[in-house]
Coordinates of C-alpha atoms in Angstrom, one line a residue:
M187 CA -14.1 -13.3 -52.2
Q188 CA -14.6 -15.0 -55.5
V189 CA -11.5 -14.2 -57.7
I190 CA -12.1 -14.0 -61.4
G191 CA -9.4 -13.2 -64.3
L192 CA -10.3 -12.6 -67.8
C193 CA -8.1 -13.3 -70.8
R194 CA -8.9 -12.3 -74.3
F195 CA -7.6 -14.6 -76.6
S196 CA -7.7 -13.2 -80.3
Y197 CA -11.1 -12.3 -79.5
P198 CA -12.5 -10.1 -82.5
A199 CA -14.2 -7.3 -80.4
E200 CA -15.7 -4.1 -81.8
G201 CA -13.0 -1.7 -80.1
G202 CA -10.4 -2.7 -77.7
F203 CA -7.5 -2.5 -80.1
Q204 CA -4.8 0.0 -80.3
V205 CA -4.6 -0.5 -84.1
E206 CA -7.9 -0.4 -85.7
H207 CA -9.0 -2.2 -89.1
A208 CA -11.5 -1.1 -91.7
T209 CA -13.9 -3.9 -91.4
L210 CA -14.5 -6.7 -89.0
A211 CA -13.3 -9.2 -91.6
D212 CA -10.0 -7.6 -91.8
R213 CA -9.7 -8.1 -87.9
I214 CA -10.5 -11.7 -88.1
A215 CA -8.2 -12.1 -91.0
Y216 CA -5.3 -10.4 -88.9
L217 CA -6.2 -12.3 -85.7
Y218 CA -6.2 -15.5 -87.1
A219 CA -3.5 -15.5 -89.5
P220 CA -1.3 -18.5 -89.1
A221 CA 2.0 -17.0 -88.2
R222 CA 0.3 -14.8 -85.6
M223 CA -1.7 -17.6 -84.1
E224 CA 1.4 -20.0 -83.7
E225 CA 3.1 -17.2 -81.7
R226 CA 0.1 -16.5 -79.7
L227 CA -0.3 -20.2 -78.7
A228 CA 3.6 -20.6 -78.2
H229 CA 3.5 -17.5 -75.7
F230 CA 0.4 -18.7 -74.0
E231 CA 1.8 -22.1 -73.3
T232 CA 5.3 -20.8 -72.3
I233 CA 4.7 -17.6 -70.5
C234 CA 1.0 -17.2 -69.4
L235 CA 0.0 -20.6 -68.2
P236 CA 2.8 -21.8 -66.1
G237 CA 2.3 -19.0 -63.4
L238 CA -1.5 -19.7 -63.3
R239 CA -1.3 -23.2 -63.1
A240 CA 1.3 -23.0 -60.0
Q241 CA -0.6 -20.4 -58.2
T242 CA 0.0 -20.8 -54.3
D243 CA -3.8 -19.8 -53.9
P244 CA -5.7 -22.1 -56.5
D245 CA -9.1 -20.9 -55.5
F246 CA -9.9 -18.7 -58.6
T247 CA -11.6 -18.6 -62.1
F248 CA -9.7 -17.9 -65.2
L249 CA -11.9 -17.1 -68.1
I250 CA -10.5 -17.3 -71.8
L251 CA -12.5 -15.1 -74.1
I252 CA -12.4 -16.2 -77.7
G253 CA -14.3 -15.5 -80.8
D254 CA -17.0 -18.1 -82.0
S255 CA -15.4 -18.0 -85.3
L256 CA -11.9 -19.3 -83.9
P257 CA -11.0 -22.2 -86.3
A258 CA -11.4 -25.4 -84.7
H259 CA -7.8 -26.5 -84.9
Y260 CA -6.7 -23.6 -83.1
L261 CA -9.7 -24.1 -80.6
D262 CA -8.6 -27.9 -79.9
R263 CA -5.0 -26.8 -79.3
L264 CA -6.2 -24.1 -76.9
A265 CA -8.4 -26.6 -75.0
A266 CA -5.6 -29.0 -74.8
L267 CA -3.1 -26.4 -73.2
V268 CA -5.7 -25.9 -70.4
A269 CA -6.8 -29.4 -70.0
D270 CA -4.6 -29.6 -66.7
V271 CA -5.6 -26.0 -65.5
P272 CA -8.8 -26.5 -63.5
Q273 CA -9.4 -22.9 -63.3
A274 CA -9.5 -22.1 -67.0
R275 CA -12.8 -22.0 -68.8
I276 CA -12.9 -21.2 -72.6
V277 CA -15.9 -18.7 -73.3
A278 CA -16.7 -18.2 -77.0
R279 CA -18.8 -15.1 -78.0
P280 CA -19.5 -13.5 -81.4
P281 CA -18.0 -10.2 -82.1
A282 CA -19.3 -7.3 -80.0
P283 CA -18.4 -4.1 -78.3
H284 CA -15.2 -4.8 -76.3
R285 CA -16.3 -3.3 -72.9
Q286 CA -20.0 -4.7 -72.7
V287 CA -18.9 -8.3 -73.9
C288 CA -16.0 -8.4 -71.4
Q289 CA -18.4 -7.1 -68.7
D290 CA -21.0 -9.8 -69.7
V291 CA -18.6 -12.7 -69.5
F292 CA -17.2 -11.4 -66.0
N293 CA -20.7 -11.2 -64.5
D294 CA -22.0 -14.4 -66.0
A295 CA -19.0 -16.1 -64.1
R296 CA -19.9 -14.6 -60.9
G297 CA -21.5 -17.0 -58.4
D298 CA -23.3 -14.3 -56.7
L299 CA -24.0 -10.9 -58.0
S300 CA -25.1 -9.9 -54.6
A301 CA -21.6 -10.6 -53.2
P302 CA -18.3 -8.6 -53.7
C303 CA -15.6 -10.4 -55.8
L304 CA -11.9 -9.7 -56.9
Q305 CA -11.0 -9.4 -60.6
F306 CA -7.8 -9.2 -62.6
R307 CA -7.1 -8.8 -66.4
H308 CA -4.4 -10.7 -68.2
D309 CA -2.9 -10.7 -71.7
D310 CA -2.2 -14.1 -73.3
D311 CA 1.4 -13.4 -73.8
D312 CA 2.0 -11.9 -70.0
A313 CA 2.7 -13.7 -66.9
V314 CA 1.8 -13.3 -63.1
A315 CA 4.0 -14.4 -60.1
V316 CA 3.0 -17.9 -58.5
T317 CA 1.8 -15.8 -55.5
F318 CA -0.4 -13.2 -57.3
V319 CA -3.9 -14.6 -56.3
Q320 CA -2.6 -15.0 -52.6
R321 CA -1.4 -11.4 -52.7
L322 CA -4.6 -10.1 -54.3
R323 CA -6.7 -11.6 -51.4
E324 CA -4.2 -10.3 -48.8
A325 CA -4.2 -6.9 -50.4
A326 CA -8.2 -7.1 -50.2
L327 CA -8.2 -7.9 -46.5
D328 CA -5.6 -5.2 -45.9
C329 CA -7.8 -2.6 -47.5
A330 CA -11.1 -4.0 -46.0
A331 CA -11.9 -0.4 -44.8
L332 CA -11.2 1.3 -48.2
R333 CA -13.4 -1.5 -49.9
R334 CA -16.4 -0.7 -47.5
Q335 CA -16.3 2.9 -48.5
H336 CA -15.8 2.6 -52.4
R337 CA -17.6 0.7 -54.9
L338 CA -14.3 -0.2 -56.9
V339 CA -10.9 -0.3 -55.6
G340 CA -7.9 -0.8 -58.0
F341 CA -4.8 -2.8 -57.0
D342 CA -1.5 -2.6 -59.0
W343 CA 1.6 -4.6 -58.7
N344 CA 4.3 -2.6 -60.7
R345 CA 7.4 -4.3 -60.4
G346 CA 8.5 -7.2 -62.8
Y347 CA 10.2 -8.0 -65.9
V348 CA 9.8 -7.4 -69.8
A349 CA 10.6 -10.6 -71.6
R350 CA 10.9 -12.1 -75.1
P351 CA 11.2 -15.9 -75.4
D352 CA 13.1 -17.4 -78.3
A353 CA 14.6 -20.6 -79.5
Q354 CA 17.8 -19.7 -77.0
G355 CA 15.4 -19.2 -74.0
L356 CA 14.8 -15.9 -72.6
R357 CA 15.9 -12.2 -73.0
A358 CA 14.6 -10.3 -70.0
E359 CA 15.1 -7.0 -68.1
P360 CA 13.8 -5.6 -64.8
N361 CA 10.9 -3.0 -65.1
V362 CA 8.9 -0.8 -62.9
T363 CA 5.9 0.5 -64.7
P364 CA 2.7 1.7 -62.8
Y365 CA -0.7 0.7 -64.3
W366 CA 0.6 -1.4 -67.1
G367 CA -2.3 -3.9 -67.0
V368 CA -0.3 -7.0 -66.0
A369 CA -0.7 -7.8 -62.2
Q370 CA -3.5 -5.3 -62.0
A371 CA -6.7 -6.1 -60.3
M372 CA -9.9 -4.5 -58.7
A373 CA -12.1 -5.2 -55.9
V374 CA -16.0 -4.7 -56.8
Q375 CA -18.6 -4.2 -54.4
A376 CA -21.6 -6.3 -54.0
G377 CA -24.1 -5.5 -56.9
V378 CA -21.7 -3.5 -59.0
R379 CA -21.6 -4.7 -62.6
Q380 CA -18.7 -2.8 -63.8
T381 CA -15.6 -4.8 -64.4
I382 CA -11.9 -4.2 -64.6
L383 CA -12.2 -4.1 -68.2
N384 CA -14.6 -1.3 -68.4
F385 CA -11.5 1.0 -67.7
G386 CA -8.3 1.4 -69.6
H387 CA -5.3 0.0 -67.5
Q388 CA -3.3 3.4 -67.6
K389 CA -6.5 5.5 -66.3
I390 CA -7.7 3.2 -63.5
N391 CA -6.4 5.6 -61.1
Q392 CA -8.8 8.4 -62.6
F393 CA -12.1 6.5 -61.5
M394 CA -11.2 4.8 -58.3
P395 CA -8.8 4.7 -55.4
T396 CA -5.9 2.6 -56.1
V397 CA -3.2 0.8 -54.0
T398 CA 0.2 0.1 -55.7
Y399 CA 3.0 -2.4 -54.7
T400 CA 6.5 -2.2 -55.6
H401 CA 8.2 -4.4 -53.0
E402 CA 8.3 -7.6 -55.1
D403 CA 8.5 -9.0 -58.8
M404 CA 4.7 -9.6 -59.7
F405 CA 4.8 -9.7 -63.5
V406 CA 6.2 -10.6 -66.9
R407 CA 5.2 -8.3 -69.8
G408 CA 5.7 -10.4 -72.7
H409 CA 7.3 -8.6 -75.8
N410 CA 6.9 -9.9 -79.3
D411 CA 6.3 -9.1 -82.9
H412 CA 2.5 -9.3 -82.5
N413 CA 2.1 -7.1 -79.2
D414 CA -1.1 -4.9 -80.2
S415 CA 0.8 -1.9 -78.8
R416 CA 3.8 -2.7 -81.3
Q417 CA 2.0 -2.6 -84.6
K418 CA 2.1 1.3 -84.7
K419 CA 4.9 2.5 -87.3
H420 CA 6.8 4.7 -84.5
V421 CA 7.4 1.8 -82.2
R422 CA 11.1 0.9 -82.1
P423 CA 12.6 -2.4 -81.2
V424 CA 13.5 -3.2 -77.5
A425 CA 16.9 -5.1 -77.1
L426 CA 16.7 -7.4 -74.0
P427 CA 19.7 -8.7 -72.6
R428 CA 19.9 -12.8 -72.6
L429 CA 19.0 -14.4 -69.1
D430 CA 22.0 -16.3 -67.5
A431 CA 21.3 -19.4 -65.4
T432 CA 20.8 -17.4 -62.3
G433 CA 18.1 -15.6 -64.1
E434 CA 16.6 -18.6 -65.4
A435 CA 16.3 -19.9 -61.9
L436 CA 14.5 -16.8 -60.8
F437 CA 11.9 -17.0 -63.4
R438 CA 11.1 -20.7 -62.8
S439 CA 10.7 -19.8 -58.9
T440 CA 8.9 -16.6 -59.2
F441 CA 6.6 -17.2 -62.3
A442 CA 7.0 -20.9 -63.0
I443 CA 8.4 -20.2 -66.5
D444 CA 10.9 -22.8 -67.5
A445 CA 13.5 -21.6 -70.1
D446 CA 14.0 -25.4 -71.1
H447 CA 10.6 -25.4 -72.0
I448 CA 10.7 -22.2 -74.2
R449 CA 13.7 -23.6 -76.1
R450 CA 11.6 -26.7 -77.0
V451 CA 8.3 -25.0 -78.1
F452 CA 10.4 -22.2 -80.0
A453 CA 13.0 -24.5 -81.5

């Protein structure tokens, strides 16, 4: 089956954010603020892309949804970062209702709407293990009978790490959280137009059967000052321990995340 992932890179959607803005102009000004964009590009380069670039199963499409108003100098830098990622495709859209535009972008990328497909969601500061696409295909095969009976079937890998990159490398700690929205996927039957982004990641099990996996590390949830979920006043800082050499080696082998690369970018 075709495997498609979608990443919203500072796309100024109508809705889709935990923190609202009074006007669309306010949202665009917030999203494209220089300090925020520098952070997003740095996380995208050092956390998000390495594991996707190193997938053991390279047969997938990775859509990067941007606003058609993204300043040209940021678009040029984004394009340069994915130039060596053949699966990546930058898709520009004007502001529109969040779920509808994501649905349209997903379905435009499907080679054949009359065929089933596998979809995953991904944030620009998160990572998946280099085996993620391989494991997703294996899970779909294991659950073939379930997929035949249901229009949609969710898959969730809930073991991984919370991590924060900085000029000294990585701070990170293990984490097990179900339905967190990273390393989360969905099988879609032929002809179904709904996509994984039609559903809130924490509520996906309320709308379809889901299968969860906890036996291996499959995600890195990025932690930074501009996380959408961290813009609310009641959110407290999270203290993460510094990775030692063994931890850095694990991140390189599991997620293709290189602490030396992080140190160079964040220096």
